[in-house]
PDB file of C-alpha atoms in Angstrom:
ATOM      1  CA  MET A 115     -37.406  67.076-134.137  1.00  0.00           C
ATOM      2  CA  ILE A 116     -36.945  65.965-130.183  1.00  0.00           C
ATOM      3  CA  THR A 117     -37.820  68.544-128.046  1.00  0.00           C
ATOM      4  CA  GLY A 118     -38.817  66.589-125.048  1.00  0.00           C
ATOM      5  CA  VAL A 119     -36.805  63.937-123.382  1.00  0.00           C
ATOM      6  CA  PHE A 120     -37.226  62.095-119.931  1.00  0.00           C
ATOM      7  CA  SER A 121     -34.531  59.482-118.399  1.00  0.00           C
ATOM      8  CA  MET A 122     -34.841  58.243-115.597  1.00  0.00           C
ATOM      9  CA  ARG A 123     -31.276  56.867-113.339  1.00  0.00           C
ATOM     10  CA  LEU A 124     -31.292  54.211-111.077  1.00  0.00           C
ATOM     11  CA  TRP A 125     -28.655  54.020-108.077  1.00  0.00           C
ATOM     12  CA  THR A 126     -29.644  51.567-106.313  1.00  0.00           C
ATOM     13  CA  PRO A 127     -28.965  48.640-108.224  1.00  0.00           C
ATOM     14  CA  VAL A 128     -27.207  51.384-110.179  1.00  0.00           C
ATOM     15  CA  GLY A 129     -29.350  51.600-113.157  1.00  0.00           C
ATOM     16  CA  VAL A 130     -31.217  54.208-115.652  1.00  0.00           C
ATOM     17  CA  LEU A 131     -34.738  53.876-117.722  1.00  0.00           C
ATOM     18  CA  THR A 132     -34.831  54.775-122.499  1.00  0.00           C
ATOM     19  CA  SER A 133     -36.424  52.795-124.495  1.00  0.00           C
ATOM     20  CA  LEU A 134     -33.119  52.506-126.886  1.00  0.00           C
ATOM     21  CA  ALA A 135     -31.043  50.293-124.259  1.00  0.00           C
ATOM     22  CA  TYR A 136     -34.544  48.501-123.113  1.00  0.00           C
ATOM     23  CA  CYS A 137     -34.458  47.266-126.949  1.00  0.00           C
ATOM     24  CA  LEU A 138     -30.970  46.798-126.796  1.00  0.00           C
ATOM     25  CA  HIS A 139     -30.783  44.787-123.633  1.00  0.00           C
ATOM     26  CA  GLN A 140     -33.465  42.646-125.198  1.00  0.00           C
ATOM     27  CA  ARG A 141     -31.254  42.282-128.291  1.00  0.00           C
ATOM     28  CA  ARG A 142     -28.594  41.292-126.207  1.00  0.00           C
ATOM     29  CA  GLY A 143     -30.333  38.964-124.014  1.00  0.00           C
ATOM     30  CA  ALA A 144     -31.372  36.760-126.905  1.00  0.00           C
ATOM     31  CA  LEU A 145     -27.764  37.087-128.408  1.00  0.00           C
ATOM     32  CA  ALA A 146     -26.285  35.791-124.863  1.00  0.00           C
ATOM     33  CA  GLU A 147     -28.465  32.195-125.165  1.00  0.00           C
ATOM     34  CA  LEU A 148     -27.236  31.662-128.272  1.00  0.00           C
ATOM     35  CA  GLN A 149     -23.348  31.912-128.102  1.00  0.00           C
ATOM     36  CA  GLY A 150     -20.712  33.219-125.229  1.00  0.00           C
ATOM     37  CA  ALA A 151     -18.151  35.414-125.287  1.00  0.00           C
ATOM     38  CA  ASP A 152     -16.133  33.504-127.749  1.00  0.00           C
ATOM     39  CA  GLY A 153     -18.933  33.304-130.503  1.00  0.00           C
ATOM     40  CA  GLN A 154     -19.398  29.587-129.600  1.00  0.00           C
ATOM     41  CA  ARG A 155     -20.013  28.593-125.745  1.00  0.00           C
ATOM     42  CA  PRO A 156     -22.720  29.359-124.641  1.00  0.00           C
ATOM     43  CA  VAL A 157     -23.389  31.353-121.970  1.00  0.00           C
ATOM     44  CA  ASP A 158     -25.100  30.670-118.807  1.00  0.00           C
ATOM     45  CA  ARG A 159     -27.561  33.516-118.475  1.00  0.00           C
ATOM     46  CA  SER A 160     -27.488  33.073-114.347  1.00  0.00           C
ATOM     47  CA  LEU A 161     -24.260  34.570-114.246  1.00  0.00           C
ATOM     48  CA  LEU A 162     -25.190  37.978-116.324  1.00  0.00           C
ATOM     49  CA  LYS A 163     -26.705  40.973-113.177  1.00  0.00           C
ATOM     50  CA  LEU A 164     -28.406  44.101-114.490  1.00  0.00           C
ATOM     51  CA  LYS A 165     -26.175  46.557-113.854  1.00  0.00           C
ATOM     52  CA  MET A 166     -27.897  50.119-115.440  1.00  0.00           C
ATOM     53  CA  VAL A 167     -31.217  50.716-117.483  1.00  0.00           C
ATOM     54  CA  GLN A 168     -32.020  53.682-119.410  1.00  0.00           C
ATOM     55  CA  VAL A 169     -35.683  54.969-120.762  1.00  0.00           C
ATOM     56  CA  VAL A 170     -35.144  58.439-123.301  1.00  0.00           C
ATOM     57  CA  PHE A 171     -38.491  58.876-124.020  1.00  0.00           C
ATOM     58  CA  ARG A 172     -40.616  61.308-125.517  1.00  0.00           C
ATOM     59  CA  HIS A 173     -44.100  62.873-124.794  1.00  0.00           C
ATOM     60  CA  GLY A 174     -47.074  61.574-125.377  1.00  0.00           C
ATOM     61  CA  ALA A 175     -49.960  62.550-127.678  1.00  0.00           C
ATOM     62  CA  ARG A 176     -50.670  66.284-127.703  1.00  0.00           C
ATOM     63  CA  SER A 177     -52.653  68.757-129.299  1.00  0.00           C
ATOM     64  CA  PRO A 178     -51.686  70.940-132.289  1.00  0.00           C
ATOM     65  CA  LEU A 179     -48.772  73.579-131.565  1.00  0.00           C
ATOM     66  CA  LYS A 180     -50.537  75.636-133.692  1.00  0.00           C
ATOM     67  CA  PRO A 181     -53.936  75.201-134.896  1.00  0.00           C
ATOM     68  CA  LEU A 182     -55.570  75.688-138.376  1.00  0.00           C
ATOM     69  CA  PRO A 183     -57.571  78.617-138.682  1.00  0.00           C
ATOM     70  CA  LEU A 184     -61.173  78.814-137.417  1.00  0.00           C
ATOM     71  CA  GLU A 185     -60.278  75.253-135.926  1.00  0.00           C
ATOM     72  CA  GLU A 186     -61.607  74.494-132.486  1.00  0.00           C
ATOM     73  CA  GLN A 187     -58.702  73.167-129.654  1.00  0.00           C
ATOM     74  CA  GLY A 188     -61.744  71.902-127.330  1.00  0.00           C
ATOM     75  CA  GLY A 189     -60.768  73.671-124.459  1.00  0.00           C
ATOM     76  CA  MET A 190     -57.155  72.645-124.817  1.00  0.00           C
ATOM     77  CA  PHE A 191     -54.148  75.287-125.472  1.00  0.00           C
ATOM     78  CA  ALA A 192     -51.966  74.529-127.682  1.00  0.00           C
ATOM     79  CA  GLY A 193     -49.465  71.555-127.278  1.00  0.00           C
ATOM     80  CA  GLN A 194     -51.297  70.229-124.502  1.00  0.00           C
ATOM     81  CA  LEU A 195     -50.886  66.556-123.638  1.00  0.00           C
ATOM     82  CA  THR A 196     -54.283  65.230-124.074  1.00  0.00           C
ATOM     83  CA  LYS A 197     -56.101  62.018-122.330  1.00  0.00           C
ATOM     84  CA  VAL A 198     -55.224  59.856-125.114  1.00  0.00           C
ATOM     85  CA  GLY A 199     -50.948  61.318-124.253  1.00  0.00           C
ATOM     86  CA  MET A 200     -51.739  60.773-120.451  1.00  0.00           C
ATOM     87  CA  GLN A 201     -52.920  56.890-121.277  1.00  0.00           C
ATOM     88  CA  GLN A 202     -50.492  56.309-124.026  1.00  0.00           C
ATOM     89  CA  MET A 203     -47.520  57.411-120.831  1.00  0.00           C
ATOM     90  CA  PHE A 204     -49.305  55.339-117.959  1.00  0.00           C
ATOM     91  CA  ALA A 205     -49.576  52.656-120.086  1.00  0.00           C
ATOM     92  CA  LEU A 206     -45.872  52.827-121.324  1.00  0.00           C
ATOM     93  CA  GLY A 207     -44.519  52.963-117.145  1.00  0.00           C
ATOM     94  CA  GLU A 208     -47.006  49.669-116.924  1.00  0.00           C
ATOM     95  CA  ARG A 209     -44.955  47.754-119.599  1.00  0.00           C
ATOM     96  CA  LEU A 210     -41.500  49.150-117.348  1.00  0.00           C
ATOM     97  CA  ARG A 211     -42.811  48.229-114.428  1.00  0.00           C
ATOM     98  CA  LYS A 212     -43.508  44.354-115.849  1.00  0.00           C
ATOM     99  CA  ASN A 213     -40.177  44.217-117.233  1.00  0.00           C
ATOM    100  CA  TYR A 214     -38.433  45.682-114.227  1.00  0.00           C
ATOM    101  CA  VAL A 215     -40.265  45.100-110.922  1.00  0.00           C
ATOM    102  CA  GLU A 216     -42.393  41.821-112.072  1.00  0.00           C
ATOM    103  CA  ASP A 217     -40.145  39.713-114.534  1.00  0.00           C
ATOM    104  CA  ILE A 218     -36.991  41.399-113.477  1.00  0.00           C
ATOM    105  CA  PRO A 219     -36.414  42.391-109.996  1.00  0.00           C
ATOM    106  CA  PHE A 220     -34.365  45.155-110.649  1.00  0.00           C
ATOM    107  CA  LEU A 221     -37.000  47.353-109.119  1.00  0.00           C
ATOM    108  CA  SER A 222     -38.489  48.595-105.831  1.00  0.00           C
ATOM    109  CA  PRO A 223     -42.398  48.081-105.996  1.00  0.00           C
ATOM    110  CA  THR A 224     -42.343  51.062-104.544  1.00  0.00           C
ATOM    111  CA  PHE A 225     -40.884  54.387-105.872  1.00  0.00           C
ATOM    112  CA  ASN A 226     -37.222  54.884-104.234  1.00  0.00           C
ATOM    113  CA  PRO A 227     -35.797  58.517-105.053  1.00  0.00           C
ATOM    114  CA  GLU A 228     -32.306  57.109-103.509  1.00  0.00           C
ATOM    115  CA  GLU A 229     -32.797  54.644-107.112  1.00  0.00           C
ATOM    116  CA  VAL A 230     -34.074  56.760-109.188  1.00  0.00           C
ATOM    117  CA  PHE A 231     -33.216  59.883-111.101  1.00  0.00           C
ATOM    118  CA  ILE A 232     -35.709  61.525-113.434  1.00  0.00           C
ATOM    119  CA  ARG A 233     -34.731  64.091-115.958  1.00  0.00           C
ATOM    120  CA  SER A 234     -37.149  66.444-118.031  1.00  0.00           C
ATOM    121  CA  THR A 235     -36.955  69.312-120.134  1.00  0.00           C
ATOM    122  CA  ASN A 236     -38.901  72.001-118.622  1.00  0.00           C
ATOM    123  CA  ILE A 237     -42.018  71.957-120.895  1.00  0.00           C
ATOM    124  CA  PHE A 238     -45.539  71.481-119.543  1.00  0.00           C
ATOM    125  CA  ARG A 239     -46.458  68.755-121.677  1.00  0.00           C
ATOM    126  CA  ASN A 240     -42.990  66.574-121.169  1.00  0.00           C
ATOM    127  CA  LEU A 241     -43.606  67.109-117.186  1.00  0.00           C
ATOM    128  CA  GLU A 242     -47.006  66.108-117.348  1.00  0.00           C
ATOM    129  CA  SER A 243     -45.815  62.924-119.427  1.00  0.00           C
ATOM    130  CA  THR A 244     -43.363  62.117-116.839  1.00  0.00           C
ATOM    131  CA  ARG A 245     -45.909  62.148-114.194  1.00  0.00           C
ATOM    132  CA  CYS A 246     -47.806  59.814-116.031  1.00  0.00           C
ATOM    133  CA  LEU A 247     -45.561  57.023-116.596  1.00  0.00           C
ATOM    134  CA  LEU A 248     -44.149  57.075-113.251  1.00  0.00           C
ATOM    135  CA  ALA A 249     -47.709  56.640-111.792  1.00  0.00           C
ATOM    136  CA  GLY A 250     -47.832  53.785-114.052  1.00  0.00           C
ATOM    137  CA  LEU A 251     -44.682  52.459-113.325  1.00  0.00           C
ATOM    138  CA  PHE A 252     -44.770  52.493-109.153  1.00  0.00           C
ATOM    139  CA  GLN A 253     -48.718  52.384-108.999  1.00  0.00           C
ATOM    140  CA  CYS A 254     -48.577  55.778-107.296  1.00  0.00           C
ATOM    141  CA  GLN A 255     -46.667  54.639-104.330  1.00  0.00           C
ATOM    142  CA  LYS A 256     -43.747  56.304-103.004  1.00  0.00           C
ATOM    143  CA  GLU A 257     -41.139  56.451-100.343  1.00  0.00           C
ATOM    144  CA  GLY A 258     -40.521  59.725-100.909  1.00  0.00           C
ATOM    145  CA  PRO A 259     -40.638  62.953-102.867  1.00  0.00           C
ATOM    146  CA  VAL A 260     -40.729  62.596-106.703  1.00  0.00           C
ATOM    147  CA  ILE A 261     -38.194  64.935-107.872  1.00  0.00           C
ATOM    148  CA  ILE A 262     -38.071  66.022-111.671  1.00  0.00           C
ATOM    149  CA  HIS A 263     -34.593  67.250-112.250  1.00  0.00           C
ATOM    150  CA  THR A 264     -34.828  69.948-115.845  1.00  0.00           C
ATOM    151  CA  ASP A 265     -32.609  72.634-117.079  1.00  0.00           C
ATOM    152  CA  VAL A 266     -33.467  76.623-117.847  1.00  0.00           C
ATOM    153  CA  ALA A 267     -34.288  77.319-121.209  1.00  0.00           C
ATOM    154  CA  ASP A 268     -30.830  78.890-121.969  1.00  0.00           C
ATOM    155  CA  SER A 269     -28.731  75.753-121.684  1.00  0.00           C
ATOM    156  CA  GLU A 270     -31.043  72.854-122.008  1.00  0.00           C
ATOM    157  CA  VAL A 271     -29.702  70.263-124.238  1.00  0.00           C
ATOM    158  CA  LEU A 272     -32.449  67.760-124.899  1.00  0.00           C
ATOM    159  CA  TYR A 273     -34.145  69.431-127.634  1.00  0.00           C
ATOM    160  CA  PRO A 274     -32.638  71.347-130.174  1.00  0.00           C
ATOM    161  CA  ASN A 275     -31.871  74.418-128.413  1.00  0.00           C
ATOM    162  CA  TYR A 276     -31.568  77.320-131.147  1.00  0.00           C
ATOM    163  CA  GLN A 277     -30.710  79.954-128.250  1.00  0.00           C
ATOM    164  CA  ASN A 278     -27.224  79.090-127.756  1.00  0.00           C
ATOM    165  CA  CYS A 279     -26.000  77.304-130.542  1.00  0.00           C
ATOM    166  CA  TRP A 280     -25.059  79.366-133.228  1.00  0.00           C
ATOM    167  CA  SER A 281     -24.606  77.094-135.696  1.00  0.00           C
ATOM    168  CA  LEU A 282     -27.795  75.405-135.751  1.00  0.00           C
ATOM    169  CA  ARG A 283     -29.785  78.800-135.871  1.00  0.00           C
ATOM    170  CA  GLN A 284     -27.147  79.353-139.285  1.00  0.00           C
ATOM    171  CA  ARG A 285     -27.206  75.482-140.266  1.00  0.00           C
ATOM    172  CA  THR A 286     -32.095  76.207-139.801  1.00  0.00           C
ATOM    173  CA  ARG A 287     -32.495  79.783-141.251  1.00  0.00           C
ATOM    174  CA  GLY A 288     -34.915  80.007-143.532  1.00  0.00           C
ATOM    175  CA  ARG A 289     -35.418  76.138-144.190  1.00  0.00           C
ATOM    176  CA  ARG A 290     -39.405  76.743-143.909  1.00  0.00           C
ATOM    177  CA  LYS A 291     -39.047  79.310-146.529  1.00  0.00           C
ATOM    178  CA  THR A 292     -36.498  76.869-148.882  1.00  0.00           C
ATOM    179  CA  ALA A 293     -38.727  73.970-148.745  1.00  0.00           C
ATOM    180  CA  SER A 294     -41.897  76.207-149.936  1.00  0.00           C
ATOM    181  CA  LEU A 295     -40.069  77.372-152.795  1.00  0.00           C
ATOM    182  CA  GLN A 296     -39.257  73.814-153.783  1.00  0.00           C
ATOM    183  CA  PRO A 297     -40.699  72.924-157.355  1.00  0.00           C
ATOM    184  CA  GLY A 298     -44.698  72.179-157.068  1.00  0.00           C
ATOM    185  CA  ILE A 299     -44.848  72.828-153.567  1.00  0.00           C
ATOM    186  CA  SER A 300     -46.607  75.991-153.658  1.00  0.00           C
ATOM    187  CA  GLU A 301     -48.709  75.278-156.213  1.00  0.00           C
ATOM    188  CA  ASP A 302     -49.681  72.116-154.196  1.00  0.00           C
ATOM    189  CA  LEU A 303     -49.964  74.104-150.763  1.00  0.00           C
ATOM    190  CA  LYS A 304     -52.606  76.699-152.563  1.00  0.00           C
ATOM    191  CA  ARG A 305     -54.505  73.603-153.492  1.00  0.00           C
ATOM    192  CA  VAL A 306     -54.612  72.617-150.235  1.00  0.00           C
ATOM    193  CA  LYS A 307     -55.697  75.498-148.278  1.00  0.00           C
ATOM    194  CA  GLU A 308     -58.425  76.123-150.811  1.00  0.00           C
ATOM    195  CA  GLY A 309     -59.672  72.434-150.543  1.00  0.00           C
ATOM    196  CA  MET A 310     -59.515  72.784-146.821  1.00  0.00           C
ATOM    197  CA  GLY A 311     -60.991  76.307-146.908  1.00  0.00           C
ATOM    198  CA  ILE A 312     -58.084  78.016-145.546  1.00  0.00           C
ATOM    199  CA  ASP A 313     -57.212  81.671-146.199  1.00  0.00           C
ATOM    200  CA  SER A 314     -54.904  81.988-148.838  1.00  0.00           C
ATOM    201  CA  SER A 315     -53.002  85.060-146.276  1.00  0.00           C
ATOM    202  CA  ASP A 316     -53.384  82.527-143.306  1.00  0.00           C
ATOM    203  CA  GLU A 317     -49.790  81.666-142.708  1.00  0.00           C
ATOM    204  CA  VAL A 318     -50.020  78.214-142.610  1.00  0.00           C
ATOM    205  CA  ASP A 319     -47.696  75.783-144.139  1.00  0.00           C
ATOM    206  CA  PHE A 320     -47.439  71.720-144.490  1.00  0.00           C
ATOM    207  CA  PHE A 321     -45.459  71.706-141.644  1.00  0.00           C
ATOM    208  CA  ILE A 322     -48.603  73.159-139.650  1.00  0.00           C
ATOM    209  CA  LEU A 323     -50.757  70.534-141.410  1.00  0.00           C
ATOM    210  CA  LEU A 324     -49.141  67.463-140.840  1.00  0.00           C
ATOM    211  CA  ASP A 325     -48.908  68.538-137.383  1.00  0.00           C
ATOM    212  CA  ASN A 326     -52.334  68.604-137.021  1.00  0.00           C
ATOM    213  CA  VAL A 327     -53.090  65.515-139.244  1.00  0.00           C
ATOM    214  CA  ALA A 328     -50.950  63.863-136.545  1.00  0.00           C
ATOM    215  CA  ALA A 329     -52.724  65.124-133.395  1.00  0.00           C
ATOM    216  CA  GLU A 330     -56.249  64.468-135.139  1.00  0.00           C
ATOM    217  CA  GLN A 331     -55.264  60.779-136.029  1.00  0.00           C
ATOM    218  CA  GLU A 332     -54.203  60.767-132.560  1.00  0.00           C
ATOM    219  CA  LYS A 333     -57.545  61.245-131.397  1.00  0.00           C
ATOM    220  CA  THR A 334     -58.826  57.730-132.640  1.00  0.00           C
ATOM    221  CA  GLY A 335     -55.198  56.227-131.886  1.00  0.00           C
ATOM    222  CA  SER A 336     -53.994  55.439-135.385  1.00  0.00           C
ATOM    223  CA  CYS A 337     -51.155  56.407-135.371  1.00  0.00           C
ATOM    224  CA  SER A 338     -48.040  56.302-132.332  1.00  0.00           C
ATOM    225  CA  PHE A 339     -46.136  59.697-130.547  1.00  0.00           C
ATOM    226  CA  HIS A 340     -45.504  62.491-132.200  1.00  0.00           C
ATOM    227  CA  GLY A 341     -44.475  66.393-132.636  1.00  0.00           C
ATOM    228  CA  SER A 342     -42.403  68.386-130.688  1.00  0.00           C
TER     229      SER A 342
END
């Protein structure tokens, strides 16, 4: 479930920063070297001009949304961007800088608010992720104010919004309870909780367990972005 998305839009030259668009750009560039519009003649790439780039991505590594009972958070609050998450976002910014500042002179090396439009959900870990990415992309150099555009929670569309979508609420109502009633699930969960020393009365399900495991793996760099 995506709960945080960041996007950038470049106005001069027109463009926007999404990992998906970036991949498509590379793929199309490779195909352009092999064939033309008719599928036969090769295309002269010197005649092509990049007009727009979009990058949509999630936040970096975070702490669990609901820590397991008796588990120490190390002074962090639930869902907080970790040091590893900050480093991930900064590194992503550096990769984008290499692609669109150094290899292709599409962006100015210094942040220019006339070139870039930034959008994020109003969640602290996502705002922090955005700032870290921008720091890597522009190396903390700027020509104007860095404005991160957000929306109020009631009308946010960048994550599944249960507050303003009746259909979404209906479709997802009781899904956790339904999942826990699947054959063997409740028995497996009971055994796992016993093995971990978690009291049977504690409200811990496999979703919470998975979130905590993923967060712990991030500390060692053994998996990529996760969570909501």
